[in-house]
Amino acid sequence: MARGLTFTAGVLTALIAVVLVQETCSDAAEVNDHHCPPSSCGNIHNISYPFRLKSDPEICGDSRYELSCENNRTTVLYLFARKYHVQEINYNNYTIRVVDSGIWKDNYFSFPSYSLNRYNFSQYRSAYTTYLLKLTAHSIVTELSRSVVLMSCEKPVLNSLFYLDASTCNIDSGEDFKKRYRYVKVGRRTNASDVEDSCKVEQMFPTSWPGNDDPVNTSCTDVHNELLYGFELSWLQVICEPCSQSIYNYCYLDDANHIQCEEALSYWIRRDFEACLALLGAIIGMNLCLFL
C-alpha cells in the first residue's frame, strides 16, 4: 500500500511541474462577420455568423452555412442535397436543430423523406458534426442525437419491449414490403445484437427529442414527437478554426460553454493530473477513515 502511494505522489510531483498553456479562442464571429446585420426568416431570428441567407450580401457569413428562406417563413438547410427545416439555432452551445421536411406537426401519416445517420457525416466532408466537443466530468465528446430505427422482418417479433409495430403508427409498408413485418425500434441506442435474426435495418432517422425514453411506455405519438422534434448538429468546428490551425491544438467547450483552445498534450496531462488528484484524495480519505 505504501509503495503504491509513493508512486502516485511521484507522478503527481512530476505533473505539478508541468506548465499548462491554455488560451481562449477568439470568437471568430467578431473577426469574420464583416459587421453584417443579422437576418431573419419566419420564426428564426438573429441569423448571424457563420450562418447566412442566400439573399444576404456575399461578404456575410460563411458559404458552408448558407440557409434558404422559403415564402418568408420557413428557414431551410440542405444537407447532402436533402431538405431540412430549421427549428432553432443556438449560439450559446453552437448547435442547430433541424427536422426532415417530410414531417408535419398535425399529420401523423407524415414520415421522414430521407434516411440519415451519423455515418453520413463521417463519410463526407461536412460543415457539421453529430457530436459536441464539451468538457464534462466523464467525457469531452457528447453525442447530440440517437436514431429512430425502422426495421423490416420476415417473421413477426413477439414479446419484445423494443419493437413497436409500425402498422399501428400509420407507417405505410408499401408494395415492396407487403410480405414483411415492420417495426420501429425504440430505446436509447440500437446495437447489432438488438436486431432480430429475421430482421434488417431499413431506415434510420436521427432525433434529439428529450422526452420519454422508456421502451415499455413508448407510443406511436412518442415516435411522431421524436421525428417532429428533429435533431441537433454542432457547428463548433467553424468557430474553432483559428484554434485548429495547428494539429497540436485541441478546441472544446468548457462547463460554461466558453471556447477553450489548448495544446493537446497539455489537455491530456491536465486530465490525467485531475484524475490522479481524485485518486490521491480517495486514498487519503480511506486512510483517514481507517485511522479514525
PDB file of C-alpha atoms in Angstrom:
ATOM      1  CA  MET A   1       0.000   0.000   0.000  1.00  0.00           C
ATOM      2  CA  ALA A   2       2.814   2.395   0.924  1.00  0.00           C
ATOM      3  CA  ARG A   3       4.670   1.600  -2.283  1.00  0.00           C
ATOM      4  CA  GLY A   4       1.600   2.461  -4.387  1.00  0.00           C
ATOM      5  CA  LEU A   5       1.131   5.750  -2.539  1.00  0.00           C
ATOM      6  CA  THR A   6       4.784   6.711  -3.084  1.00  0.00           C
ATOM      7  CA  PHE A   7       4.454   6.051  -6.820  1.00  0.00           C
ATOM      8  CA  THR A   8       1.297   8.164  -7.039  1.00  0.00           C
ATOM      9  CA  ALA A   9       2.933  11.025  -5.187  1.00  0.00           C
ATOM     10  CA  GLY A  10       5.899  10.874  -7.529  1.00  0.00           C
ATOM     11  CA  VAL A  11       3.665  11.056 -10.565  1.00  0.00           C
ATOM     12  CA  LEU A  12       1.806  13.992  -9.050  1.00  0.00           C
ATOM     13  CA  THR A  13       5.048  15.829  -8.356  1.00  0.00           C
ATOM     14  CA  ALA A  14       6.091  15.452 -11.991  1.00  0.00           C
ATOM     15  CA  LEU A  15       2.717  16.586 -13.232  1.00  0.00           C
ATOM     16  CA  ILE A  16       2.657  19.641 -10.977  1.00  0.00           C
ATOM     17  CA  ALA A  17       5.940  20.736 -12.550  1.00  0.00           C
ATOM     18  CA  VAL A  18       4.346  20.837 -15.980  1.00  0.00           C
ATOM     19  CA  VAL A  19       3.263  24.289 -17.071  1.00  0.00           C
ATOM     20  CA  LEU A  20      -0.100  24.080 -18.813  1.00  0.00           C
ATOM     21  CA  VAL A  21      -0.508  26.585 -21.563  1.00  0.00           C
ATOM     22  CA  GLN A  22      -4.143  27.359 -22.097  1.00  0.00           C
ATOM     23  CA  GLU A  23      -5.796  30.147 -24.006  1.00  0.00           C
ATOM     24  CA  THR A  24      -9.276  31.037 -25.055  1.00  0.00           C
ATOM     25  CA  CYS A  25     -10.016  31.069 -28.756  1.00  0.00           C
ATOM     26  CA  SER A  26     -11.056  34.432 -30.056  1.00  0.00           C
ATOM     27  CA  ASP A  27     -14.648  34.472 -31.170  1.00  0.00           C
ATOM     28  CA  ALA A  28     -14.449  34.069 -34.930  1.00  0.00           C
ATOM     29  CA  ALA A  29     -17.762  35.866 -35.284  1.00  0.00           C
ATOM     30  CA  GLU A  30     -16.179  39.102 -34.059  1.00  0.00           C
ATOM     31  CA  VAL A  31     -13.499  38.825 -36.722  1.00  0.00           C
ATOM     32  CA  ASN A  32     -15.311  37.417 -39.724  1.00  0.00           C
ATOM     33  CA  ASP A  33     -18.875  38.658 -39.732  1.00  0.00           C
ATOM     34  CA  HIS A  34     -17.914  41.874 -41.606  1.00  0.00           C
ATOM     35  CA  HIS A  35     -20.360  43.735 -39.344  1.00  0.00           C
ATOM     36  CA  CYS A  36     -23.332  42.388 -41.294  1.00  0.00           C
ATOM     37  CA  PRO A  37     -26.659  42.938 -39.568  1.00  0.00           C
ATOM     38  CA  PRO A  38     -28.495  39.744 -38.513  1.00  0.00           C
ATOM     39  CA  SER A  39     -31.067  38.286 -40.882  1.00  0.00           C
ATOM     40  CA  SER A  40     -34.349  36.567 -40.079  1.00  0.00           C
ATOM     41  CA  CYS A  41     -36.781  34.177 -41.712  1.00  0.00           C
ATOM     42  CA  GLY A  42     -40.095  33.187 -40.165  1.00  0.00           C
ATOM     43  CA  ASN A  43     -39.527  32.115 -36.556  1.00  0.00           C
ATOM     44  CA  ILE A  44     -35.732  32.054 -36.895  1.00  0.00           C
ATOM     45  CA  HIS A  45     -34.356  35.435 -35.884  1.00  0.00           C
ATOM     46  CA  ASN A  46     -30.831  36.740 -35.457  1.00  0.00           C
ATOM     47  CA  ILE A  47     -29.332  34.651 -38.255  1.00  0.00           C
ATOM     48  CA  SER A  48     -25.692  35.679 -37.987  1.00  0.00           C
ATOM     49  CA  TYR A  49     -22.168  34.362 -38.463  1.00  0.00           C
ATOM     50  CA  PRO A  50     -21.382  31.739 -39.540  1.00  0.00           C
ATOM     51  CA  PHE A  51     -24.890  31.434 -40.984  1.00  0.00           C
ATOM     52  CA  ARG A  52     -26.184  33.456 -43.880  1.00  0.00           C
ATOM     53  CA  LEU A  53     -29.267  33.536 -46.077  1.00  0.00           C
ATOM     54  CA  LYS A  54     -28.943  33.193 -49.827  1.00  0.00           C
ATOM     55  CA  SER A  55     -30.284  36.725 -50.123  1.00  0.00           C
ATOM     56  CA  ASP A  56     -27.549  38.187 -47.877  1.00  0.00           C
ATOM     57  CA  PRO A  57     -24.561  40.026 -49.361  1.00  0.00           C
ATOM     58  CA  GLU A  58     -21.758  37.636 -50.312  1.00  0.00           C
ATOM     59  CA  ILE A  59     -19.406  39.061 -47.694  1.00  0.00           C
ATOM     60  CA  CYS A  60     -21.771  37.993 -44.908  1.00  0.00           C
ATOM     61  CA  GLY A  61     -21.402  34.698 -43.108  1.00  0.00           C
ATOM     62  CA  ASP A  62     -19.764  31.519 -44.357  1.00  0.00           C
ATOM     63  CA  SER A  63     -20.961  29.870 -47.572  1.00  0.00           C
ATOM     64  CA  ARG A  64     -20.728  26.453 -45.904  1.00  0.00           C
ATOM     65  CA  TYR A  65     -23.528  27.547 -43.577  1.00  0.00           C
ATOM     66  CA  GLU A  66     -25.904  29.034 -46.098  1.00  0.00           C
ATOM     67  CA  LEU A  67     -29.643  28.774 -45.431  1.00  0.00           C
ATOM     68  CA  SER A  68     -32.649  29.384 -47.642  1.00  0.00           C
ATOM     69  CA  CYS A  69     -35.818  31.277 -46.752  1.00  0.00           C
ATOM     70  CA  GLU A  70     -38.959  29.877 -48.375  1.00  0.00           C
ATOM     71  CA  ASN A  71     -42.060  32.074 -48.602  1.00  0.00           C
ATOM     72  CA  ASN A  72     -40.507  34.356 -45.996  1.00  0.00           C
ATOM     73  CA  ARG A  73     -41.490  31.939 -43.224  1.00  0.00           C
ATOM     74  CA  THR A  74     -39.558  28.646 -43.490  1.00  0.00           C
ATOM     75  CA  THR A  75     -35.799  28.504 -42.936  1.00  0.00           C
ATOM     76  CA  VAL A  76     -34.274  25.613 -44.856  1.00  0.00           C
ATOM     77  CA  LEU A  77     -30.953  23.823 -44.545  1.00  0.00           C
ATOM     78  CA  TYR A  78     -29.816  21.461 -47.302  1.00  0.00           C
ATOM     79  CA  LEU A  79     -27.733  18.518 -46.104  1.00  0.00           C
ATOM     80  CA  PHE A  80     -26.377  16.087 -48.704  1.00  0.00           C
ATOM     81  CA  ALA A  81     -28.848  17.627 -51.193  1.00  0.00           C
ATOM     82  CA  ARG A  82     -31.694  16.853 -48.811  1.00  0.00           C
ATOM     83  CA  LYS A  83     -34.114  19.380 -47.372  1.00  0.00           C
ATOM     84  CA  TYR A  84     -34.485  20.092 -43.646  1.00  0.00           C
ATOM     85  CA  HIS A  85     -36.471  22.762 -41.834  1.00  0.00           C
ATOM     86  CA  VAL A  86     -34.517  24.762 -39.263  1.00  0.00           C
ATOM     87  CA  GLN A  87     -36.169  24.775 -35.837  1.00  0.00           C
ATOM     88  CA  GLU A  88     -33.543  26.572 -33.773  1.00  0.00           C
ATOM     89  CA  ILE A  89     -30.032  27.990 -33.916  1.00  0.00           C
ATOM     90  CA  ASN A  90     -28.302  28.011 -30.551  1.00  0.00           C
ATOM     91  CA  TYR A  91     -25.420  30.475 -30.368  1.00  0.00           C
ATOM     92  CA  ASN A  92     -24.617  29.514 -26.769  1.00  0.00           C
ATOM     93  CA  ASN A  93     -23.590  25.918 -27.399  1.00  0.00           C
ATOM     94  CA  TYR A  94     -23.026  26.184 -31.184  1.00  0.00           C
ATOM     95  CA  THR A  95     -25.735  23.799 -32.336  1.00  0.00           C
ATOM     96  CA  ILE A  96     -28.552  23.902 -34.868  1.00  0.00           C
ATOM     97  CA  ARG A  97     -31.730  21.817 -34.689  1.00  0.00           C
ATOM     98  CA  VAL A  98     -33.412  20.728 -37.911  1.00  0.00           C
ATOM     99  CA  VAL A  99     -36.277  18.426 -38.894  1.00  0.00           C
ATOM    100  CA  ASP A 100     -36.880  16.397 -42.038  1.00  0.00           C
ATOM    101  CA  SER A 101     -39.089  18.324 -44.461  1.00  0.00           C
ATOM    102  CA  GLY A 102     -41.402  15.305 -44.771  1.00  0.00           C
ATOM    103  CA  ILE A 103     -42.585  15.595 -41.157  1.00  0.00           C
ATOM    104  CA  TRP A 104     -45.588  17.762 -40.313  1.00  0.00           C
ATOM    105  CA  LYS A 105     -46.897  18.623 -36.854  1.00  0.00           C
ATOM    106  CA  ASP A 106     -50.572  17.779 -37.371  1.00  0.00           C
ATOM    107  CA  ASN A 107     -50.112  14.910 -39.813  1.00  0.00           C
ATOM    108  CA  TYR A 108     -49.346  11.607 -38.115  1.00  0.00           C
ATOM    109  CA  PHE A 109     -49.211   9.946 -41.540  1.00  0.00           C
ATOM    110  CA  SER A 110     -46.148  12.041 -42.411  1.00  0.00           C
ATOM    111  CA  PHE A 111     -42.793  10.344 -42.258  1.00  0.00           C
ATOM    112  CA  PRO A 112     -39.180  11.389 -42.962  1.00  0.00           C
ATOM    113  CA  SER A 113     -38.252  11.597 -46.613  1.00  0.00           C
ATOM    114  CA  TYR A 114     -34.634  10.636 -46.041  1.00  0.00           C
ATOM    115  CA  SER A 115     -32.684   8.075 -44.075  1.00  0.00           C
ATOM    116  CA  LEU A 116     -29.786   9.656 -42.220  1.00  0.00           C
ATOM    117  CA  ASN A 117     -27.339   8.611 -39.517  1.00  0.00           C
ATOM    118  CA  ARG A 118     -24.026   9.696 -38.050  1.00  0.00           C
ATOM    119  CA  TYR A 119     -22.052   7.717 -40.632  1.00  0.00           C
ATOM    120  CA  ASN A 120     -23.279  10.063 -43.358  1.00  0.00           C
ATOM    121  CA  PHE A 121     -21.258  12.795 -41.669  1.00  0.00           C
ATOM    122  CA  SER A 122     -18.137  10.671 -41.315  1.00  0.00           C
ATOM    123  CA  GLN A 123     -18.079   9.590 -44.971  1.00  0.00           C
ATOM    124  CA  TYR A 124     -18.341  13.085 -46.435  1.00  0.00           C
ATOM    125  CA  ARG A 125     -16.759  16.384 -45.594  1.00  0.00           C
ATOM    126  CA  SER A 126     -19.458  18.222 -43.702  1.00  0.00           C
ATOM    127  CA  ALA A 127     -19.661  21.594 -42.002  1.00  0.00           C
ATOM    128  CA  TYR A 128     -21.477  19.871 -39.141  1.00  0.00           C
ATOM    129  CA  THR A 129     -20.819  17.091 -36.651  1.00  0.00           C
ATOM    130  CA  THR A 130     -23.258  14.829 -34.811  1.00  0.00           C
ATOM    131  CA  TYR A 131     -21.342  15.328 -31.574  1.00  0.00           C
ATOM    132  CA  LEU A 132     -20.319  18.286 -29.455  1.00  0.00           C
ATOM    133  CA  LEU A 133     -16.836  18.660 -28.027  1.00  0.00           C
ATOM    134  CA  LYS A 134     -17.705  19.746 -24.499  1.00  0.00           C
ATOM    135  CA  LEU A 135     -15.743  19.034 -21.350  1.00  0.00           C
ATOM    136  CA  THR A 136     -17.754  17.158 -18.713  1.00  0.00           C
ATOM    137  CA  ALA A 137     -16.840  15.105 -15.682  1.00  0.00           C
ATOM    138  CA  HIS A 138     -16.884  11.909 -17.714  1.00  0.00           C
ATOM    139  CA  SER A 139     -16.102  12.797 -21.313  1.00  0.00           C
ATOM    140  CA  ILE A 140     -15.314  15.507 -23.816  1.00  0.00           C
ATOM    141  CA  VAL A 141     -17.499  14.092 -26.610  1.00  0.00           C
ATOM    142  CA  THR A 142     -21.271  14.478 -26.250  1.00  0.00           C
ATOM    143  CA  GLU A 143     -23.472  12.738 -28.813  1.00  0.00           C
ATOM    144  CA  LEU A 144     -26.250  15.103 -29.861  1.00  0.00           C
ATOM    145  CA  SER A 145     -28.766  12.561 -31.133  1.00  0.00           C
ATOM    146  CA  ARG A 146     -29.841   8.950 -31.260  1.00  0.00           C
ATOM    147  CA  SER A 147     -31.589   7.039 -34.041  1.00  0.00           C
ATOM    148  CA  VAL A 148     -35.181   6.049 -34.610  1.00  0.00           C
ATOM    149  CA  VAL A 149     -34.738   2.772 -36.471  1.00  0.00           C
ATOM    150  CA  LEU A 150     -37.258   1.289 -38.894  1.00  0.00           C
ATOM    151  CA  MET A 151     -36.950  -2.500 -39.169  1.00  0.00           C
ATOM    152  CA  SER A 152     -38.407  -4.940 -41.688  1.00  0.00           C
ATOM    153  CA  CYS A 153     -38.733  -8.575 -40.611  1.00  0.00           C
ATOM    154  CA  GLU A 154     -39.633 -11.825 -42.323  1.00  0.00           C
ATOM    155  CA  LYS A 155     -41.364 -13.096 -39.191  1.00  0.00           C
ATOM    156  CA  PRO A 156     -43.380 -11.278 -36.517  1.00  0.00           C
ATOM    157  CA  VAL A 157     -41.377 -10.248 -33.474  1.00  0.00           C
ATOM    158  CA  LEU A 158     -43.164 -11.399 -30.346  1.00  0.00           C
ATOM    159  CA  ASN A 159     -42.835 -10.249 -26.737  1.00  0.00           C
ATOM    160  CA  SER A 160     -40.217  -7.585 -27.407  1.00  0.00           C
ATOM    161  CA  LEU A 161     -40.253  -4.374 -25.385  1.00  0.00           C
ATOM    162  CA  PHE A 162     -38.122  -2.640 -28.008  1.00  0.00           C
ATOM    163  CA  TYR A 163     -40.107  -3.350 -31.182  1.00  0.00           C
ATOM    164  CA  LEU A 164     -43.161  -1.179 -31.788  1.00  0.00           C
ATOM    165  CA  ASP A 165     -45.486  -2.396 -34.563  1.00  0.00           C
ATOM    166  CA  ALA A 166     -45.121   0.183 -37.340  1.00  0.00           C
ATOM    167  CA  SER A 167     -48.584  -0.576 -38.729  1.00  0.00           C
ATOM    168  CA  THR A 168     -50.146   0.844 -35.555  1.00  0.00           C
ATOM    169  CA  CYS A 169     -48.268   4.097 -36.228  1.00  0.00           C
ATOM    170  CA  ASN A 170     -49.807   4.569 -39.684  1.00  0.00           C
ATOM    171  CA  ILE A 171     -46.477   3.900 -41.375  1.00  0.00           C
ATOM    172  CA  ASP A 172     -47.274   2.714 -44.893  1.00  0.00           C
ATOM    173  CA  SER A 173     -45.446  -0.555 -45.576  1.00  0.00           C
ATOM    174  CA  GLY A 174     -45.623  -0.158 -49.390  1.00  0.00           C
ATOM    175  CA  GLU A 175     -45.730  -2.825 -52.073  1.00  0.00           C
ATOM    176  CA  ASP A 176     -42.131  -3.926 -51.625  1.00  0.00           C
ATOM    177  CA  PHE A 177     -42.712  -4.834 -48.012  1.00  0.00           C
ATOM    178  CA  LYS A 178     -46.263  -6.167 -48.005  1.00  0.00           C
ATOM    179  CA  LYS A 179     -45.000  -9.670 -47.179  1.00  0.00           C
ATOM    180  CA  ARG A 180     -42.770  -8.419 -44.393  1.00  0.00           C
ATOM    181  CA  TYR A 181     -43.425  -7.080 -40.906  1.00  0.00           C
ATOM    182  CA  ARG A 182     -42.239  -3.610 -39.990  1.00  0.00           C
ATOM    183  CA  TYR A 183     -41.296  -2.295 -36.585  1.00  0.00           C
ATOM    184  CA  VAL A 184     -39.905   0.851 -35.055  1.00  0.00           C
ATOM    185  CA  LYS A 185     -37.018   0.111 -32.717  1.00  0.00           C
ATOM    186  CA  VAL A 186     -37.432   2.156 -29.545  1.00  0.00           C
ATOM    187  CA  GLY A 187     -34.974   2.888 -26.744  1.00  0.00           C
ATOM    188  CA  ARG A 188     -31.827   4.945 -26.461  1.00  0.00           C
ATOM    189  CA  ARG A 189     -29.425   3.067 -28.738  1.00  0.00           C
ATOM    190  CA  THR A 190     -29.579   0.242 -31.251  1.00  0.00           C
ATOM    191  CA  ASN A 191     -26.729  -2.256 -31.318  1.00  0.00           C
ATOM    192  CA  ALA A 192     -26.226  -5.124 -33.756  1.00  0.00           C
ATOM    193  CA  SER A 193     -27.298  -7.539 -31.025  1.00  0.00           C
ATOM    194  CA  ASP A 194     -30.670  -5.764 -30.841  1.00  0.00           C
ATOM    195  CA  VAL A 195     -31.592  -6.764 -34.396  1.00  0.00           C
ATOM    196  CA  GLU A 196     -33.652  -9.959 -34.503  1.00  0.00           C
ATOM    197  CA  ASP A 197     -32.430 -12.772 -36.770  1.00  0.00           C
ATOM    198  CA  SER A 198     -35.238 -12.353 -39.318  1.00  0.00           C
ATOM    199  CA  CYS A 199     -34.990  -8.561 -39.362  1.00  0.00           C
ATOM    200  CA  LYS A 200     -32.891  -5.974 -41.095  1.00  0.00           C
ATOM    201  CA  VAL A 201     -32.485  -2.234 -40.668  1.00  0.00           C
ATOM    202  CA  GLU A 202     -34.480  -0.479 -43.357  1.00  0.00           C
ATOM    203  CA  GLN A 203     -34.042   3.187 -42.443  1.00  0.00           C
ATOM    204  CA  MET A 204     -32.587   5.307 -39.652  1.00  0.00           C
ATOM    205  CA  PHE A 205     -33.682   8.784 -38.574  1.00  0.00           C
ATOM    206  CA  PRO A 206     -31.814  10.906 -36.010  1.00  0.00           C
ATOM    207  CA  THR A 207     -33.633  12.604 -33.145  1.00  0.00           C
ATOM    208  CA  SER A 208     -32.612  14.724 -30.176  1.00  0.00           C
ATOM    209  CA  TRP A 209     -36.043  14.606 -28.556  1.00  0.00           C
ATOM    210  CA  PRO A 210     -35.651  14.890 -24.751  1.00  0.00           C
ATOM    211  CA  GLY A 211     -38.974  13.184 -23.973  1.00  0.00           C
ATOM    212  CA  ASN A 212     -39.977   9.693 -22.893  1.00  0.00           C
ATOM    213  CA  ASP A 213     -37.339   7.034 -23.496  1.00  0.00           C
ATOM    214  CA  ASP A 214     -38.927   4.159 -21.607  1.00  0.00           C
ATOM    215  CA  PRO A 215     -39.497   1.393 -24.211  1.00  0.00           C
ATOM    216  CA  VAL A 216     -42.357  -0.077 -22.166  1.00  0.00           C
ATOM    217  CA  ASN A 217     -44.354   3.154 -22.403  1.00  0.00           C
ATOM    218  CA  THR A 218     -43.290   4.358 -25.849  1.00  0.00           C
ATOM    219  CA  SER A 219     -46.268   5.033 -28.115  1.00  0.00           C
ATOM    220  CA  CYS A 220     -46.782   5.969 -31.743  1.00  0.00           C
ATOM    221  CA  THR A 221     -47.330   9.530 -30.528  1.00  0.00           C
ATOM    222  CA  ASP A 222     -43.885   9.459 -28.930  1.00  0.00           C
ATOM    223  CA  VAL A 223     -42.349   8.250 -32.194  1.00  0.00           C
ATOM    224  CA  HIS A 224     -44.044  11.069 -34.097  1.00  0.00           C
ATOM    225  CA  ASN A 225     -42.851  13.605 -31.499  1.00  0.00           C
ATOM    226  CA  GLU A 226     -39.309  12.266 -31.765  1.00  0.00           C
ATOM    227  CA  LEU A 227     -39.282  12.775 -35.517  1.00  0.00           C
ATOM    228  CA  LEU A 228     -41.110  16.104 -35.289  1.00  0.00           C
ATOM    229  CA  TYR A 229     -38.607  17.468 -32.765  1.00  0.00           C
ATOM    230  CA  GLY A 230     -35.759  16.836 -35.177  1.00  0.00           C
ATOM    231  CA  PHE A 231     -32.086  16.522 -34.365  1.00  0.00           C
ATOM    232  CA  GLU A 232     -29.174  18.711 -33.358  1.00  0.00           C
ATOM    233  CA  LEU A 233     -25.893  19.213 -35.150  1.00  0.00           C
ATOM    234  CA  SER A 234     -22.815  21.045 -33.963  1.00  0.00           C
ATOM    235  CA  TRP A 235     -21.175  23.845 -35.943  1.00  0.00           C
ATOM    236  CA  LEU A 236     -18.477  24.430 -33.325  1.00  0.00           C
ATOM    237  CA  GLN A 237     -15.708  23.453 -35.723  1.00  0.00           C
ATOM    238  CA  VAL A 238     -16.001  26.662 -37.758  1.00  0.00           C
ATOM    239  CA  ILE A 239     -15.615  28.737 -34.584  1.00  0.00           C
ATOM    240  CA  CYS A 240     -12.633  26.585 -33.621  1.00  0.00           C
ATOM    241  CA  GLU A 241     -10.841  27.009 -36.936  1.00  0.00           C
ATOM    242  CA  PRO A 242      -8.465  29.758 -35.668  1.00  0.00           C
ATOM    243  CA  CYS A 243      -7.509  27.431 -32.825  1.00  0.00           C
ATOM    244  CA  SER A 244      -7.227  24.335 -35.006  1.00  0.00           C
ATOM    245  CA  GLN A 245      -4.712  25.768 -37.463  1.00  0.00           C
ATOM    246  CA  SER A 246      -2.145  23.754 -35.558  1.00  0.00           C
ATOM    247  CA  ILE A 247      -2.612  19.985 -35.451  1.00  0.00           C
ATOM    248  CA  TYR A 248      -1.309  20.108 -31.883  1.00  0.00           C
ATOM    249  CA  ASN A 249      -4.211  22.202 -30.593  1.00  0.00           C
ATOM    250  CA  TYR A 250      -7.434  20.965 -29.049  1.00  0.00           C
ATOM    251  CA  CYS A 251     -10.615  23.046 -29.164  1.00  0.00           C
ATOM    252  CA  TYR A 252     -13.634  22.375 -26.965  1.00  0.00           C
ATOM    253  CA  LEU A 253     -16.303  23.970 -24.753  1.00  0.00           C
ATOM    254  CA  ASP A 254     -15.863  24.147 -21.012  1.00  0.00           C
ATOM    255  CA  ASP A 255     -18.668  23.813 -18.446  1.00  0.00           C
ATOM    256  CA  ALA A 256     -19.683  27.446 -19.002  1.00  0.00           C
ATOM    257  CA  ASN A 257     -19.818  26.978 -22.810  1.00  0.00           C
ATOM    258  CA  HIS A 258     -16.679  29.071 -23.260  1.00  0.00           C
ATOM    259  CA  ILE A 259     -14.408  28.006 -26.102  1.00  0.00           C
ATOM    260  CA  GLN A 260     -11.057  26.728 -24.934  1.00  0.00           C
ATOM    261  CA  CYS A 261      -8.031  26.299 -27.174  1.00  0.00           C
ATOM    262  CA  GLU A 262      -5.434  24.120 -25.534  1.00  0.00           C
ATOM    263  CA  GLU A 263      -2.368  22.213 -26.573  1.00  0.00           C
ATOM    264  CA  ALA A 264      -3.436  18.588 -26.926  1.00  0.00           C
ATOM    265  CA  LEU A 265      -0.577  17.292 -24.792  1.00  0.00           C
ATOM    266  CA  SER A 266      -1.349  19.800 -22.061  1.00  0.00           C
ATOM    267  CA  TYR A 267      -5.021  18.863 -22.162  1.00  0.00           C
ATOM    268  CA  TRP A 268      -4.409  15.149 -21.643  1.00  0.00           C
ATOM    269  CA  ILE A 269      -1.750  15.770 -18.988  1.00  0.00           C
ATOM    270  CA  ARG A 270      -4.190  18.008 -17.142  1.00  0.00           C
ATOM    271  CA  ARG A 271      -6.933  15.372 -17.356  1.00  0.00           C
ATOM    272  CA  ASP A 272      -4.544  12.734 -16.010  1.00  0.00           C
ATOM    273  CA  PHE A 273      -3.423  15.156 -13.315  1.00  0.00           C
ATOM    274  CA  GLU A 274      -7.012  15.751 -12.206  1.00  0.00           C
ATOM    275  CA  ALA A 275      -7.658  12.001 -12.203  1.00  0.00           C
ATOM    276  CA  CYS A 276      -4.549  11.453 -10.081  1.00  0.00           C
ATOM    277  CA  LEU A 277      -5.668  14.133  -7.644  1.00  0.00           C
ATOM    278  CA  ALA A 278      -9.055  12.453  -7.296  1.00  0.00           C
ATOM    279  CA  LEU A 279      -7.367   9.090  -6.749  1.00  0.00           C
ATOM    280  CA  LEU A 280      -4.974  10.549  -4.181  1.00  0.00           C
ATOM    281  CA  GLY A 281      -7.870  12.209  -2.381  1.00  0.00           C
ATOM    282  CA  ALA A 282      -9.716   8.901  -2.228  1.00  0.00           C
ATOM    283  CA  ILE A 283      -6.616   7.110  -0.874  1.00  0.00           C
ATOM    284  CA  ILE A 284      -6.022   9.780   1.764  1.00  0.00           C
ATOM    285  CA  GLY A 285      -9.680   9.759   2.743  1.00  0.00           C
ATOM    286  CA  MET A 286      -9.648   5.974   3.080  1.00  0.00           C
ATOM    287  CA  ASN A 287      -6.516   6.087   5.212  1.00  0.00           C
ATOM    288  CA  LEU A 288      -8.049   8.742   7.449  1.00  0.00           C
ATOM    289  CA  CYS A 289     -11.158   6.619   7.890  1.00  0.00           C
ATOM    290  CA  LEU A 290      -9.036   3.632   8.854  1.00  0.00           C
ATOM    291  CA  PHE A 291      -7.037   5.792  11.240  1.00  0.00           C
ATOM    292  CA  LEU A 292     -10.170   7.161  12.916  1.00  0.00           C
TER     293      LEU A 292
END
